[in-house]
Every structure is written in C-alpha cells, then in structure tokens.
mmCIF file of C-alpha atoms in Angstrom:
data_model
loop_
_atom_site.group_PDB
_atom_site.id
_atom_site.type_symbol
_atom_site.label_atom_id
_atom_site.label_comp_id
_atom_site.label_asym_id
_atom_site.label_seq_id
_atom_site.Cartn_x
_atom_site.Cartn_y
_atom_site.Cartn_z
ATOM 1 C CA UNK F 1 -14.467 5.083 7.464
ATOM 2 C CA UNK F 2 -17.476 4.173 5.062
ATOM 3 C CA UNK F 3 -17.652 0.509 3.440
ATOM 4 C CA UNK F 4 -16.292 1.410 0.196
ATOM 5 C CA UNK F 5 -13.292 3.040 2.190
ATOM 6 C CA UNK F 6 -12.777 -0.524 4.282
ATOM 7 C CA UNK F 7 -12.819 -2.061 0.659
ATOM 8 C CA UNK F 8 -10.105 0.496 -0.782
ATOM 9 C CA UNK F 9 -8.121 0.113 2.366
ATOM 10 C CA UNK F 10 -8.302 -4.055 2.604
ATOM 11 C CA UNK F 11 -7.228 -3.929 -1.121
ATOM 12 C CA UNK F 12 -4.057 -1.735 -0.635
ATOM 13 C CA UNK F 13 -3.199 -3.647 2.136
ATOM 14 C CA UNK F 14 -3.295 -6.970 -0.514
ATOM 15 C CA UNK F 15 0.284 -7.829 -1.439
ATOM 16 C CA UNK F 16 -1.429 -8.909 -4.975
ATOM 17 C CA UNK F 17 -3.185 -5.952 -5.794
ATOM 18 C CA UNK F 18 -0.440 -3.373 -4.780
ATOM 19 C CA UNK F 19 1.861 -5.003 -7.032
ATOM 20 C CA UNK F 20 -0.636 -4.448 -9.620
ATOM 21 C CA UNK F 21 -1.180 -1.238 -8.692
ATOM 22 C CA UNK F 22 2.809 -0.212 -8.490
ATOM 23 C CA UNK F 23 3.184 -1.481 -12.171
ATOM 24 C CA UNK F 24 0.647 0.382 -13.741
ATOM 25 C CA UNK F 25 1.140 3.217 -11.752
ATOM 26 C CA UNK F 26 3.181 5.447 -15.049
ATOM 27 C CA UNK F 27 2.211 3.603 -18.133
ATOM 28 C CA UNK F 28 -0.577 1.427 -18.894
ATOM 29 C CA UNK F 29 -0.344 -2.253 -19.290
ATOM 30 C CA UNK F 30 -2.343 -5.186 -20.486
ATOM 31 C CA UNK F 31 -3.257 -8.513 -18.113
ATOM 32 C CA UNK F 32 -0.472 -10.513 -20.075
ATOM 33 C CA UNK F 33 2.440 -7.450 -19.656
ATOM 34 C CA UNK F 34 1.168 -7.072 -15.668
ATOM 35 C CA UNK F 35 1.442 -10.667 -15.166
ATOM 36 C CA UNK F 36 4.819 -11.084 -16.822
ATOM 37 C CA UNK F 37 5.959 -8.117 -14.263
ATOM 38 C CA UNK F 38 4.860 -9.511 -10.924
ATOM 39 C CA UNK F 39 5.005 -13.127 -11.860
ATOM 40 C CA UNK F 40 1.751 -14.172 -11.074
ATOM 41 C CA UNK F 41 -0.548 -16.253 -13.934
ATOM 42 C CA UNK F 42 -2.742 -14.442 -16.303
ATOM 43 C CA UNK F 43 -5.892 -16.308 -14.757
ATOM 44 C CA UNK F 44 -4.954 -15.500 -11.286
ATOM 45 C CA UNK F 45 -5.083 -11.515 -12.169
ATOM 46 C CA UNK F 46 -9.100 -11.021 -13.520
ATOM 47 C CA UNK F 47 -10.732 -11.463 -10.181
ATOM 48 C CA UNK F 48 -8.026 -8.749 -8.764
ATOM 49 C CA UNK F 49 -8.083 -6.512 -12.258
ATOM 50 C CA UNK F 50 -11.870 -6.690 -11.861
ATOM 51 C CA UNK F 51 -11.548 -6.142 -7.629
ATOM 52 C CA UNK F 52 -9.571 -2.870 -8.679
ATOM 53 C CA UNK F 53 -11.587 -1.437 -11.112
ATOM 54 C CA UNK F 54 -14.972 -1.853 -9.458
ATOM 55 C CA UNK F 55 -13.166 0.360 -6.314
ATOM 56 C CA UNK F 56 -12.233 3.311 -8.722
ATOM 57 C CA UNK F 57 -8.421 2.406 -8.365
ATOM 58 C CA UNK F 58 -7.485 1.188 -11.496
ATOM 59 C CA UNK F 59 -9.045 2.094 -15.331
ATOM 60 C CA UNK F 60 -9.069 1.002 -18.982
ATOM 61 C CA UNK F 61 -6.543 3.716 -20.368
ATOM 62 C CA UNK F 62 -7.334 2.423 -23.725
ATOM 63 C CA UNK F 63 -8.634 -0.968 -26.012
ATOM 64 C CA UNK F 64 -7.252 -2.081 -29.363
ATOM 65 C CA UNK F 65 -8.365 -4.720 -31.730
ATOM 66 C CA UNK F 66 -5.913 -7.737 -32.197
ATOM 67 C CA UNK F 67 -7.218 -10.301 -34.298
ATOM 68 C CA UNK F 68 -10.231 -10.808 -33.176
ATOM 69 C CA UNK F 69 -10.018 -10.249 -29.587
ATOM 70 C CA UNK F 70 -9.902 -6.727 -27.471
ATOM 71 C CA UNK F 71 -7.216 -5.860 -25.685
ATOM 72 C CA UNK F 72 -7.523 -3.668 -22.548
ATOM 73 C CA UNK F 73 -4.722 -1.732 -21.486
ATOM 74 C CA UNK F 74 -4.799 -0.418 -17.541
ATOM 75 C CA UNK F 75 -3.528 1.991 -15.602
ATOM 76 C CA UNK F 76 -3.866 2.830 -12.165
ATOM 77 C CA UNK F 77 -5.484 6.350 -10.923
ATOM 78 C CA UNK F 78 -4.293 8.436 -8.526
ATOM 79 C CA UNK F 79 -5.082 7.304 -5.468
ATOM 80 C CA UNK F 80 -5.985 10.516 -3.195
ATOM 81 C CA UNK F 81 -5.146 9.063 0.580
ATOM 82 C CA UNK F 82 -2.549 6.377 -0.074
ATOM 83 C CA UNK F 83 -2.724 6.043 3.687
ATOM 84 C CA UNK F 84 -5.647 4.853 5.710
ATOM 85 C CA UNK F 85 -5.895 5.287 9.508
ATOM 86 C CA UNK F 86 -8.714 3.003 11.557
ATOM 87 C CA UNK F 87 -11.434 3.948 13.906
ATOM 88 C CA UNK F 88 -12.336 1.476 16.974
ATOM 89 C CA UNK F 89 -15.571 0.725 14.807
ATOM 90 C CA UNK F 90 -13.524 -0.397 11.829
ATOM 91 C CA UNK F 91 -11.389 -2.249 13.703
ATOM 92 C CA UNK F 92 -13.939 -4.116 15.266
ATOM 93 C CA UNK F 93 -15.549 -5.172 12.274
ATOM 94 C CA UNK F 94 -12.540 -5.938 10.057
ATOM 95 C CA UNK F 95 -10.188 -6.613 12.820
ATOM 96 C CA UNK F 96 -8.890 -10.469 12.034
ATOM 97 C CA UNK F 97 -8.148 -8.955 8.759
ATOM 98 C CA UNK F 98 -6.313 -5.965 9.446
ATOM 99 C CA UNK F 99 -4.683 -7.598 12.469
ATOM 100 C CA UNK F 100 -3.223 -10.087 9.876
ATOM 101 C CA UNK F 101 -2.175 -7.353 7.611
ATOM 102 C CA UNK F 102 -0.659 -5.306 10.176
ATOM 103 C CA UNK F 103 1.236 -8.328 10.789
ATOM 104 C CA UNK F 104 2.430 -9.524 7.739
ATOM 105 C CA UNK F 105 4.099 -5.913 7.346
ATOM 106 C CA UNK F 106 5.511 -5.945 10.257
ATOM 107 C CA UNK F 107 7.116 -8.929 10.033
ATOM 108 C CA UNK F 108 7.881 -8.122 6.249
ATOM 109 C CA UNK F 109 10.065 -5.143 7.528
ATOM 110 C CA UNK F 110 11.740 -6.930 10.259
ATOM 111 C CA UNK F 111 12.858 -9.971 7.392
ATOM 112 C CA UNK F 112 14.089 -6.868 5.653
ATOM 113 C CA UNK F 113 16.250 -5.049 8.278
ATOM 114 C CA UNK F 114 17.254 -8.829 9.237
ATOM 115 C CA UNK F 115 18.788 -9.618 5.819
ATOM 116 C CA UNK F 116 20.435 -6.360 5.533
ATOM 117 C CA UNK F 117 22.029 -6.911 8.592
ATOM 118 C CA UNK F 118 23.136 -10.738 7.652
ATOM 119 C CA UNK F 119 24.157 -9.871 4.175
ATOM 120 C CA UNK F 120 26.157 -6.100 6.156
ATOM 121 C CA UNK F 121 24.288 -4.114 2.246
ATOM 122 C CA UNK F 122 25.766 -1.143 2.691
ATOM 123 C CA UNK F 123 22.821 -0.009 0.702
ATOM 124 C CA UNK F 124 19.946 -1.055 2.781
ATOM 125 C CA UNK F 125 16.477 -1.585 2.447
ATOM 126 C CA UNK F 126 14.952 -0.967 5.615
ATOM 127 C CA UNK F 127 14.843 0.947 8.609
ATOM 128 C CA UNK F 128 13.744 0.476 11.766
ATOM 129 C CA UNK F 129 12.887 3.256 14.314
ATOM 130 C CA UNK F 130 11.366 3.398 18.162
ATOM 131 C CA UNK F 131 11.013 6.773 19.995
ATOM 132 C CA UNK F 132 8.948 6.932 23.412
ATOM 133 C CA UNK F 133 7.529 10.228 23.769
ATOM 134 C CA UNK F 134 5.592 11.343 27.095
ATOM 135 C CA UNK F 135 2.430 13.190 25.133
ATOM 136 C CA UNK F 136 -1.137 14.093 25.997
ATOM 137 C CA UNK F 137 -3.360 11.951 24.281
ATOM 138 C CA UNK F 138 -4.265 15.106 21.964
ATOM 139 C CA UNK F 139 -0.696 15.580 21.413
ATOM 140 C CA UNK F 140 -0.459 12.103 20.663
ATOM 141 C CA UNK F 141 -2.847 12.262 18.158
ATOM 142 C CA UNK F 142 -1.575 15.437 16.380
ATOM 143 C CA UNK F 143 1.879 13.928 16.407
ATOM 144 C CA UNK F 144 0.722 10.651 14.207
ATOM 145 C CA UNK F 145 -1.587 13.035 11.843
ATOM 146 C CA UNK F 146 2.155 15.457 11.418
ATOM 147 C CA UNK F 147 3.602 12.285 10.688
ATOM 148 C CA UNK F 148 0.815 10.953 7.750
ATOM 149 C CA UNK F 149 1.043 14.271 6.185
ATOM 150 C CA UNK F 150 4.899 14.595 5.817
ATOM 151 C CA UNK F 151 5.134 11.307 4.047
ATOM 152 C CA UNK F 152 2.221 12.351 1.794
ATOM 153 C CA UNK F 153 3.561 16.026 1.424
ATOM 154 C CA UNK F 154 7.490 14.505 0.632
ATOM 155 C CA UNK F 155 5.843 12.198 -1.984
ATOM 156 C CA UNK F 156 4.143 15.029 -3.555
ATOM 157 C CA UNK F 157 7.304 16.917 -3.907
ATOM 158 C CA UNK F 158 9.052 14.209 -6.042
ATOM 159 C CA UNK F 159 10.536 15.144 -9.371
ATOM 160 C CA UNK F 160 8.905 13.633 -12.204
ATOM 161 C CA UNK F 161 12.344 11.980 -13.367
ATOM 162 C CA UNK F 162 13.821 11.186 -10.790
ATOM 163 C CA UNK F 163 13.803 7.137 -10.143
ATOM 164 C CA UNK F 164 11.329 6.283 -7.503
ATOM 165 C CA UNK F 165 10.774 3.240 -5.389
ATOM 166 C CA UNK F 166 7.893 1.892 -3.457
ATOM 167 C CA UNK F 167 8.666 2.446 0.454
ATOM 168 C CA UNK F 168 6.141 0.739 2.700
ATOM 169 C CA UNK F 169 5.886 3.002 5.976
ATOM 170 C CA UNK F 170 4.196 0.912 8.884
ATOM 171 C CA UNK F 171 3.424 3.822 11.786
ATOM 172 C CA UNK F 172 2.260 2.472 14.770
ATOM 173 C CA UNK F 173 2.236 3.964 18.348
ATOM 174 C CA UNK F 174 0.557 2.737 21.781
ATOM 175 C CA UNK F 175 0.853 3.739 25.248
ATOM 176 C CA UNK F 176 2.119 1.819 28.302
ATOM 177 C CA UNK F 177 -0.265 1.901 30.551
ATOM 178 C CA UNK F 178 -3.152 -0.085 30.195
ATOM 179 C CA UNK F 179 -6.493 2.575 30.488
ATOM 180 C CA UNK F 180 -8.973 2.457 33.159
#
C-alpha cells in the first residue's frame, strides 16, 4: 500500500472523519449542518473537512453567497475500496496506530453485542462470529479475499431506497501455531 493509501486508510479508520463521511455520503452539507449531525463543534471539523478533501474523499458539491460570506456545501465521493487490507511493511511502519484502531473496533463491537445482551434487544446491533478452519495458507488467503469481496459485492447490490445503515465489519483471522 502506497503513502497516500496509509493516509486514506488511517482516516477511515478515524471515528471523526467516518462520521463525516457517513453524513455526507447522499446529500451535501455545510460545516454548520455536519456538525449539528455528529455533535462535534464547528471549529473542531476544518482540520478534518480539510484532512478529507486533500485525500480525494470528500468535495465542494457546490458554494453560495450568504451575506457576505461563502458557504461550501460537501459531499463525500465514492470511495472505490471501502476496505483496506495491510502488508507486513505497512504494518510495521504504522503499526501503534493501526494496532490501536484495530482495537478500539474490536472492543467497540464487543460493548455492542454486550449491551444487546444486557438490555435482551430483540433487534440487535451486533454480531459476533468465530469459525476455525484447517486451510493451507493459500487457501487461507483466498478465503479472507472471498470474504472482502462479498461484503463489497452485497453493498453494491443495495436498492437505492431502501434504508441503509452503516455496519462496521472487523475480519480478522490468525493461525495457532506460532511459525518457525
């Protein structure tokens, strides 16, 4: 993965910046309507707007004149690979970072799956799966590449009005035995 990949990848894995990202995903929005949304202070969201739009995720749909001030309106762009998978080399160089990240998700799901279970929602909010599976390492590898494109493939097929909702998948697989 190039730098400008690492960058893309470290900002989608930013709990600020996907929230932009999720509400300006269908219509555009301006920094006062996007902080409203997610709760977070107009100040707070420039460095992140500006973070966004310099990595060619986010655009200026459109500016309008009120008073005497512009007012941008943004929208996010469709994001190509909404998944991102790391090489050794990556990890080595970014991996406090993504460690973090991988566990703040983690952890994010089990709170999730916890609650549900506390609160018995009938309509719940998480899921939580573990399957061992005696592979080759090639088969391995295919396997978690099948999985990535399925979840990219079922998003695809979405109807345009049906109500969506942001699903966080967290795929992670190891084997047992320590290599040699």
């Amino acid at each position: 993965m190039g730098r400008k990949e690492i960058e893309i990848a470290k900002a989608l894995l930013d709990g600020r910046k996907t929230k932009i990202l999720h509400s300006i995903q269908k219509e555009p929005k301006t920094i006062k309507e996007i902080a409203k949304e997610i709760n977070i202070d107009q100040s707070r969201l420039y460095y992140h707007i500006n973070k966004l739009l310099n990595l060619g995720l986010i655009q200026v749909e459109r500016e309008e004149l009120v008073g005497n001030m512009v007012q941008k309106y943004y929208i996010s762009k469709q994001i190509q690979t909404p998944s991102f998978t790391f090489s050794r080399e990556d990890l080595q160089d970014e991996s406090e970072y993504i460690v973090s990240k991988l566990y703040q998700y983690s952890n994010e799901a089990i709170s999730t799956i916890a609650r549900d279970i506390e609160e018995q929602n009938e309509d719940h909010h998480a899921e939580g799966t573990i399957i061992q599976a005696k592979l080759s390492k090639e088969k391995w590898k295919q396997l978690n590449e099948k999985i990535r494109r399925l979840i990219e493939m079922t998003m695809d097929e979405e109807e345009g009005d049906v109500e969506t909702k942001n699903f966080t998948y967290i795929i992670m697989s190891y084997t047992d035995e320590i290599s040699k």
